[in-house]
Tab-separated table of N, CA, C and O in Angstrom:
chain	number	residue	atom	x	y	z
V	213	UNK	N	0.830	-1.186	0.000
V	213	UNK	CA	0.000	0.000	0.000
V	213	UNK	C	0.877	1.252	0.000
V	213	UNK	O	2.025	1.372	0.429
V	214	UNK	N	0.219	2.003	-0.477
V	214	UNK	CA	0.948	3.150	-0.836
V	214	UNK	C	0.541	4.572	0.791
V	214	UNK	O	-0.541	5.003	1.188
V	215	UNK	N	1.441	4.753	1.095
V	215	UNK	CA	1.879	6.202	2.359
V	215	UNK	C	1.289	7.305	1.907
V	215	UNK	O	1.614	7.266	0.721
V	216	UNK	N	0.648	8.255	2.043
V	216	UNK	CA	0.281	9.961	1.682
V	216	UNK	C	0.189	10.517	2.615
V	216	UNK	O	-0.515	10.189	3.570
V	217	UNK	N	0.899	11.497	2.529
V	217	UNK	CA	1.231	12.759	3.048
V	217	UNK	C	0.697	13.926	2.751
V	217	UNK	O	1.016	14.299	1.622
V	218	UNK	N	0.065	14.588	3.279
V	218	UNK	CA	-0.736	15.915	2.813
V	218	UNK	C	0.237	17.263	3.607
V	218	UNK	O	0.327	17.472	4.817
V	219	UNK	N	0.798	17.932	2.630
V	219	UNK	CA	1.477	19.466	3.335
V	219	UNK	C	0.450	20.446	2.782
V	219	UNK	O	-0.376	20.025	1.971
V	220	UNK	N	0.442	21.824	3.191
V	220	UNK	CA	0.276	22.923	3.234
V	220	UNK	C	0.594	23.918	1.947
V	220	UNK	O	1.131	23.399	0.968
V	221	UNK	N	0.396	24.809	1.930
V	221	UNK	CA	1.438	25.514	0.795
V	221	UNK	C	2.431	26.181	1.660
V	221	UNK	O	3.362	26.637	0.997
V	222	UNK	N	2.526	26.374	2.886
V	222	UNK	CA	3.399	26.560	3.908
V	222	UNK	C	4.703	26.059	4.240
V	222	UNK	O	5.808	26.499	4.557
V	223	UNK	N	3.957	24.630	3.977
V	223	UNK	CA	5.147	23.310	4.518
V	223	UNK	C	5.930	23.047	3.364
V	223	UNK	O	5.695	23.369	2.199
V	224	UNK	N	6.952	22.381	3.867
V	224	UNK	CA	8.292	22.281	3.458
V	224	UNK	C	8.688	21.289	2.961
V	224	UNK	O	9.868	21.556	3.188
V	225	UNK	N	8.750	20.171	2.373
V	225	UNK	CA	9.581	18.664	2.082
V	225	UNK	C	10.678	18.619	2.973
V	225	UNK	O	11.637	18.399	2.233
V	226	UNK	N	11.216	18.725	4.483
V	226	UNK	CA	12.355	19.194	5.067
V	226	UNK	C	13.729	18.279	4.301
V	226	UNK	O	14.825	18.793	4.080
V	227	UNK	N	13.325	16.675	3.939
V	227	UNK	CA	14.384	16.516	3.174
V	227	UNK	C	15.322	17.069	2.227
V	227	UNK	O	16.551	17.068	2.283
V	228	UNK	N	14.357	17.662	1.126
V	228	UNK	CA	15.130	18.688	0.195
V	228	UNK	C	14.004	19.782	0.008
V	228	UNK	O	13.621	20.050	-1.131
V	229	UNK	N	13.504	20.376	1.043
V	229	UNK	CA	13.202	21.878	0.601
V	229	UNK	C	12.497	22.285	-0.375
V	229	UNK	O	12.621	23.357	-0.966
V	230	UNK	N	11.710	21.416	-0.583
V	230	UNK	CA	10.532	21.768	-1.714
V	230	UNK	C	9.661	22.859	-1.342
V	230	UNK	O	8.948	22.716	-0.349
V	231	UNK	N	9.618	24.151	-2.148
V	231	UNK	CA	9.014	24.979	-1.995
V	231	UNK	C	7.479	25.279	-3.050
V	231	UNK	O	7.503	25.869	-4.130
V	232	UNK	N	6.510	24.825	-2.532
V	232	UNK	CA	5.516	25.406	-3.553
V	232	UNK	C	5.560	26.938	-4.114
V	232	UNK	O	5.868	27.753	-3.244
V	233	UNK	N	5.404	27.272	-4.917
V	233	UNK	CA	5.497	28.608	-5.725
V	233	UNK	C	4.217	29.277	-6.577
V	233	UNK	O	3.777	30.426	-6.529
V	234	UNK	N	3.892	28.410	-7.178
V	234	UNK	CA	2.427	28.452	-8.029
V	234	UNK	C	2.396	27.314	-8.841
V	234	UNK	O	3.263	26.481	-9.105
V	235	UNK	N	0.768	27.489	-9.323
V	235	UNK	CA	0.247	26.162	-10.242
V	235	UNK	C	-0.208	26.644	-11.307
V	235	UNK	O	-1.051	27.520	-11.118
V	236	UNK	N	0.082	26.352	-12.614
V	236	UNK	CA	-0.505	26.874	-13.910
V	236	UNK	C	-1.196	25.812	-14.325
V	236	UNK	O	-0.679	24.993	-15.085
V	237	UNK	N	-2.408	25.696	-13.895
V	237	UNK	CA	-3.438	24.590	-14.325
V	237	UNK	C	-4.058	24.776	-15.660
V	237	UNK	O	-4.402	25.904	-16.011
V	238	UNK	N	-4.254	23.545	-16.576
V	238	UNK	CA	-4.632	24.001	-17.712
V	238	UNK	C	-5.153	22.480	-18.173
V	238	UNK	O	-4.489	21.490	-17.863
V	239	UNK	N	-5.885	22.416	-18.625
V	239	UNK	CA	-6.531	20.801	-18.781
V	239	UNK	C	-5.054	20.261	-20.468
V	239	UNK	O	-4.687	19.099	-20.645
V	240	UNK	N	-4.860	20.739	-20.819
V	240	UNK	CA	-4.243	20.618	-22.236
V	240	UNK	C	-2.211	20.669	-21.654
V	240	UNK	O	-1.133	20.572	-22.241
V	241	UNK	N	-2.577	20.831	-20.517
V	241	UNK	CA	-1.184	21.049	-19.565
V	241	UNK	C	-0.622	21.925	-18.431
V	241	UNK	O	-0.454	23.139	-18.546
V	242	UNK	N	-0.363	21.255	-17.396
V	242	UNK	CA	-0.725	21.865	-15.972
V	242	UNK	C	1.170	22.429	-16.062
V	242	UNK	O	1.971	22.112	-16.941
V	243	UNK	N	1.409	23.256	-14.929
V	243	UNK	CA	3.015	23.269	-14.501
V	243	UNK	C	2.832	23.761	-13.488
V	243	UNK	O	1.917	24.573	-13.354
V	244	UNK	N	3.574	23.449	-12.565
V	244	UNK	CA	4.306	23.880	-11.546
V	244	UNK	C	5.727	24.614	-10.871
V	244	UNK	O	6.905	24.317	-11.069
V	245	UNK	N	5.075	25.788	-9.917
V	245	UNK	CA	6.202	26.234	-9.732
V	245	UNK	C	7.483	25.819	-8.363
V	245	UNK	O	7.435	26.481	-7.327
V	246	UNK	N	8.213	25.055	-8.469
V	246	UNK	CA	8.852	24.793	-7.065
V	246	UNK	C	10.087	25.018	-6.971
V	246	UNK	O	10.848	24.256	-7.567
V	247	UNK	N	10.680	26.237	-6.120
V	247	UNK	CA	11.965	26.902	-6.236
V	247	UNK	C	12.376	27.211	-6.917
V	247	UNK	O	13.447	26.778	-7.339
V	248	UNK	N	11.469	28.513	-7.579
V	248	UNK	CA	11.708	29.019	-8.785
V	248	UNK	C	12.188	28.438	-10.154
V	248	UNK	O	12.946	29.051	-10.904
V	249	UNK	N	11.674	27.195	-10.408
V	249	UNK	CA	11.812	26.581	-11.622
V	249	UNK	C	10.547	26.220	-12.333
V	249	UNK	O	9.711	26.828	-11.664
V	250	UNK	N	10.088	25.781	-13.007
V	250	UNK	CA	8.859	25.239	-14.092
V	250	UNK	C	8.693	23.565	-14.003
V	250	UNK	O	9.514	22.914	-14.647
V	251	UNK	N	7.924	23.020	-13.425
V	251	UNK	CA	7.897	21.551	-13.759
V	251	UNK	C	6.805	20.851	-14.400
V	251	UNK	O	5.804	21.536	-14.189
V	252	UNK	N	6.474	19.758	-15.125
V	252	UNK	CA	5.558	19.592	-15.814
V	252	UNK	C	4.825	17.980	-15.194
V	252	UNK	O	5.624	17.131	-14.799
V	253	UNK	N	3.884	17.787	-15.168
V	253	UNK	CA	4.319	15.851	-14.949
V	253	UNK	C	5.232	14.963	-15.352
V	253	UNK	O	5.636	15.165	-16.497
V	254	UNK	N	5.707	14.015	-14.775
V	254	UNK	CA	6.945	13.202	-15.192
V	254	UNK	C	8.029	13.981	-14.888
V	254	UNK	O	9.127	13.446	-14.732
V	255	UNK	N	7.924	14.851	-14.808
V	255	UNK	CA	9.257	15.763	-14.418
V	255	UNK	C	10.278	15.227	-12.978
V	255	UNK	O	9.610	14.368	-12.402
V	256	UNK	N	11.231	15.378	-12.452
V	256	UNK	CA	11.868	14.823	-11.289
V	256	UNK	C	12.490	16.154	-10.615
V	256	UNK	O	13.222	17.012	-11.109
V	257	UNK	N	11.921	16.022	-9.255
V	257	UNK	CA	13.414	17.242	-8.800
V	257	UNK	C	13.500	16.270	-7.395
V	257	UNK	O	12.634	15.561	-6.882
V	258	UNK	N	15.012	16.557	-6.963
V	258	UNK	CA	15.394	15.671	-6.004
V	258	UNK	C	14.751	14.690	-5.421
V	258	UNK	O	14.349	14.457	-4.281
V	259	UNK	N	14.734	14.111	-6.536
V	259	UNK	CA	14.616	12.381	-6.199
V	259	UNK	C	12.511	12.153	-6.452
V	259	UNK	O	12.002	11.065	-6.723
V	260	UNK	N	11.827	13.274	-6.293
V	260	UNK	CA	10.846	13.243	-6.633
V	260	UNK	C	9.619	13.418	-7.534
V	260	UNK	O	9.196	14.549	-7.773
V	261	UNK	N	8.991	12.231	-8.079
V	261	UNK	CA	8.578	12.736	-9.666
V	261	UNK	C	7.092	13.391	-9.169
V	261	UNK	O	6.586	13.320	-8.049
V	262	UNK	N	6.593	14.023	-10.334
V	262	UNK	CA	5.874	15.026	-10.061
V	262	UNK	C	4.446	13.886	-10.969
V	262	UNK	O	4.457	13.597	-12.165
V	263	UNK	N	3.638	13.561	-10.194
V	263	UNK	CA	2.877	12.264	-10.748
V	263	UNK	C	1.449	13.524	-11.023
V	263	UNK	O	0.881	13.432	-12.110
V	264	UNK	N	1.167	14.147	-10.462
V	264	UNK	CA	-0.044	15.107	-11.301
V	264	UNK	C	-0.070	16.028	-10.894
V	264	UNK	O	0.468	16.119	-9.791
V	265	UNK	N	-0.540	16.981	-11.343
V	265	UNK	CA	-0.876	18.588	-11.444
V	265	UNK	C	-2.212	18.614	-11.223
V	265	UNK	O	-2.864	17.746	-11.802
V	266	UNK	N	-2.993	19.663	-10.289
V	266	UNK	CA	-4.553	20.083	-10.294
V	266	UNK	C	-4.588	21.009	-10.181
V	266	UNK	O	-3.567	21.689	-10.290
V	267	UNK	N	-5.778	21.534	-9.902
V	267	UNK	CA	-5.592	23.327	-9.582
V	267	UNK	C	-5.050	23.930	-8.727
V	267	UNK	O	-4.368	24.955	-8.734
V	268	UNK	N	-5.623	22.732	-7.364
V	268	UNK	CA	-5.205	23.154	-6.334
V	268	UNK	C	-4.282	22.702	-5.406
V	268	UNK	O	-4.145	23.148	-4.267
V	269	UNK	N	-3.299	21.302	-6.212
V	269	UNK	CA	-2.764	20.525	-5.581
V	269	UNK	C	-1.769	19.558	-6.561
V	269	UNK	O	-2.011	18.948	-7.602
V	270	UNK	N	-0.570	19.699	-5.764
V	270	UNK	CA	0.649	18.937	-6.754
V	270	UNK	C	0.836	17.599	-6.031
V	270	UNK	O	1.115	17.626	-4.832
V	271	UNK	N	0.645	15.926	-6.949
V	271	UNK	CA	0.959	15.172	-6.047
V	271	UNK	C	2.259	14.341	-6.417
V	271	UNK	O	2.133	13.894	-7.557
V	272	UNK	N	3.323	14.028	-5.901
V	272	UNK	CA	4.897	13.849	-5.783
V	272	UNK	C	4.870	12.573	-5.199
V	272	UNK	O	4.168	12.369	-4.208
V	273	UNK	N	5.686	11.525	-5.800
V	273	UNK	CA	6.030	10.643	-5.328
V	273	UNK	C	7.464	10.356	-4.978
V	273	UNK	O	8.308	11.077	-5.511
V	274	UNK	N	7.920	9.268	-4.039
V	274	UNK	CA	9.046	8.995	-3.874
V	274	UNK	C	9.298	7.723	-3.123
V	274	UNK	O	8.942	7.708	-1.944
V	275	UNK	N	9.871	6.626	-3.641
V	275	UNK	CA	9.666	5.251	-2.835
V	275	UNK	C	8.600	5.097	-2.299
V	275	UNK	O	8.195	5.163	-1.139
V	276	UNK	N	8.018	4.803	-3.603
V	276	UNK	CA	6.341	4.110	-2.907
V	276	UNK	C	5.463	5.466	-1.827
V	276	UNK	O	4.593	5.119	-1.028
V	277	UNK	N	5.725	6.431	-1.929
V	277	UNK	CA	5.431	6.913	-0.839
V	277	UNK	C	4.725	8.317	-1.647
V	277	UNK	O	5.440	8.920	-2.447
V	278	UNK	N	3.131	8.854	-1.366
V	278	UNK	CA	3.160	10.134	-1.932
V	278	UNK	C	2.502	11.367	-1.660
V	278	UNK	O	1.422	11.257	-1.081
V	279	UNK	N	2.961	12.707	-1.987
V	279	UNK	CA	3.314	13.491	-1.174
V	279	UNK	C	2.318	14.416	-1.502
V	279	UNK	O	2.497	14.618	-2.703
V	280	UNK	N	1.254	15.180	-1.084
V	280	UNK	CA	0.191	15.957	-1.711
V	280	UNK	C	0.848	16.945	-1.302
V	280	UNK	O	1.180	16.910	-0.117
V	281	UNK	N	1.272	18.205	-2.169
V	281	UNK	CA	1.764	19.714	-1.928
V	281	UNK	C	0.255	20.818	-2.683
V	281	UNK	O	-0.036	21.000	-3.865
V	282	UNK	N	-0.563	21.475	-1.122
V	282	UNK	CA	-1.787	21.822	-1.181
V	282	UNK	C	-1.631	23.686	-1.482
V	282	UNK	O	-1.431	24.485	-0.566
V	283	UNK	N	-1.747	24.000	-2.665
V	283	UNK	CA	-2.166	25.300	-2.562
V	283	UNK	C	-3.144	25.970	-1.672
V	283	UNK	O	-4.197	25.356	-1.504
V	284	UNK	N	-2.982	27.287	-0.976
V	284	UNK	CA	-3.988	27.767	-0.341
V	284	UNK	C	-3.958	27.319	1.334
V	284	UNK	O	-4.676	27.843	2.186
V	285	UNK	N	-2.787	26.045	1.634
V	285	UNK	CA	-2.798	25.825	2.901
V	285	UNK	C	-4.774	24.956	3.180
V	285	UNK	O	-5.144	24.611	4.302
C-alpha cells in the first residue's frame, strides 16, 4: 500500500526543501512552480517525480510513498 502525506502551501519537504510557488493549471497542460523553476508531470526534482498537477494541488512521489503539496494551505 501506498503512504500519503498531505502538506500545506506553507510546509516544506524538510528533506530537500521543496518549496511550492504556483500552479498553472490548464486541462491541455498543468506546470508547476517549485523553487523558482517550471515543472511539468513526469518531471523529477530531487529524487521526486511530479505524478499530477490540479488546480489546487501537486501530487509527488518517492519510494512508494506520496506526497500531496496543497495550494492555499
Amino acid at each position: 500500500t501506498t503512504e500519503i502525506y498531505t502538506l500545506s502551501l506553507h510546509d516544506a519537504l524538510p528533506i530537500c526543501n521543496l518549496r511550492l510557488q504556483g500552479i498553472l493549471y490548464s486541462p491541455a497542460g498543468s506546470k508547476v512552480i517549485i523553487n523558482n523553476e517550471i515543472f511539468k508531470p513526469g518531471d523529477v526534482l530531487a529524487g521526486y517525480k511530479i505524478k499530477k498537477i490540479e488546480a489546487y494541488k501537486v501530487i509527488l512521489e518517492k519510494d512508494k510513498k506520496k506526497f500531496i503539496l496543497k495550494w492555499g494551505g
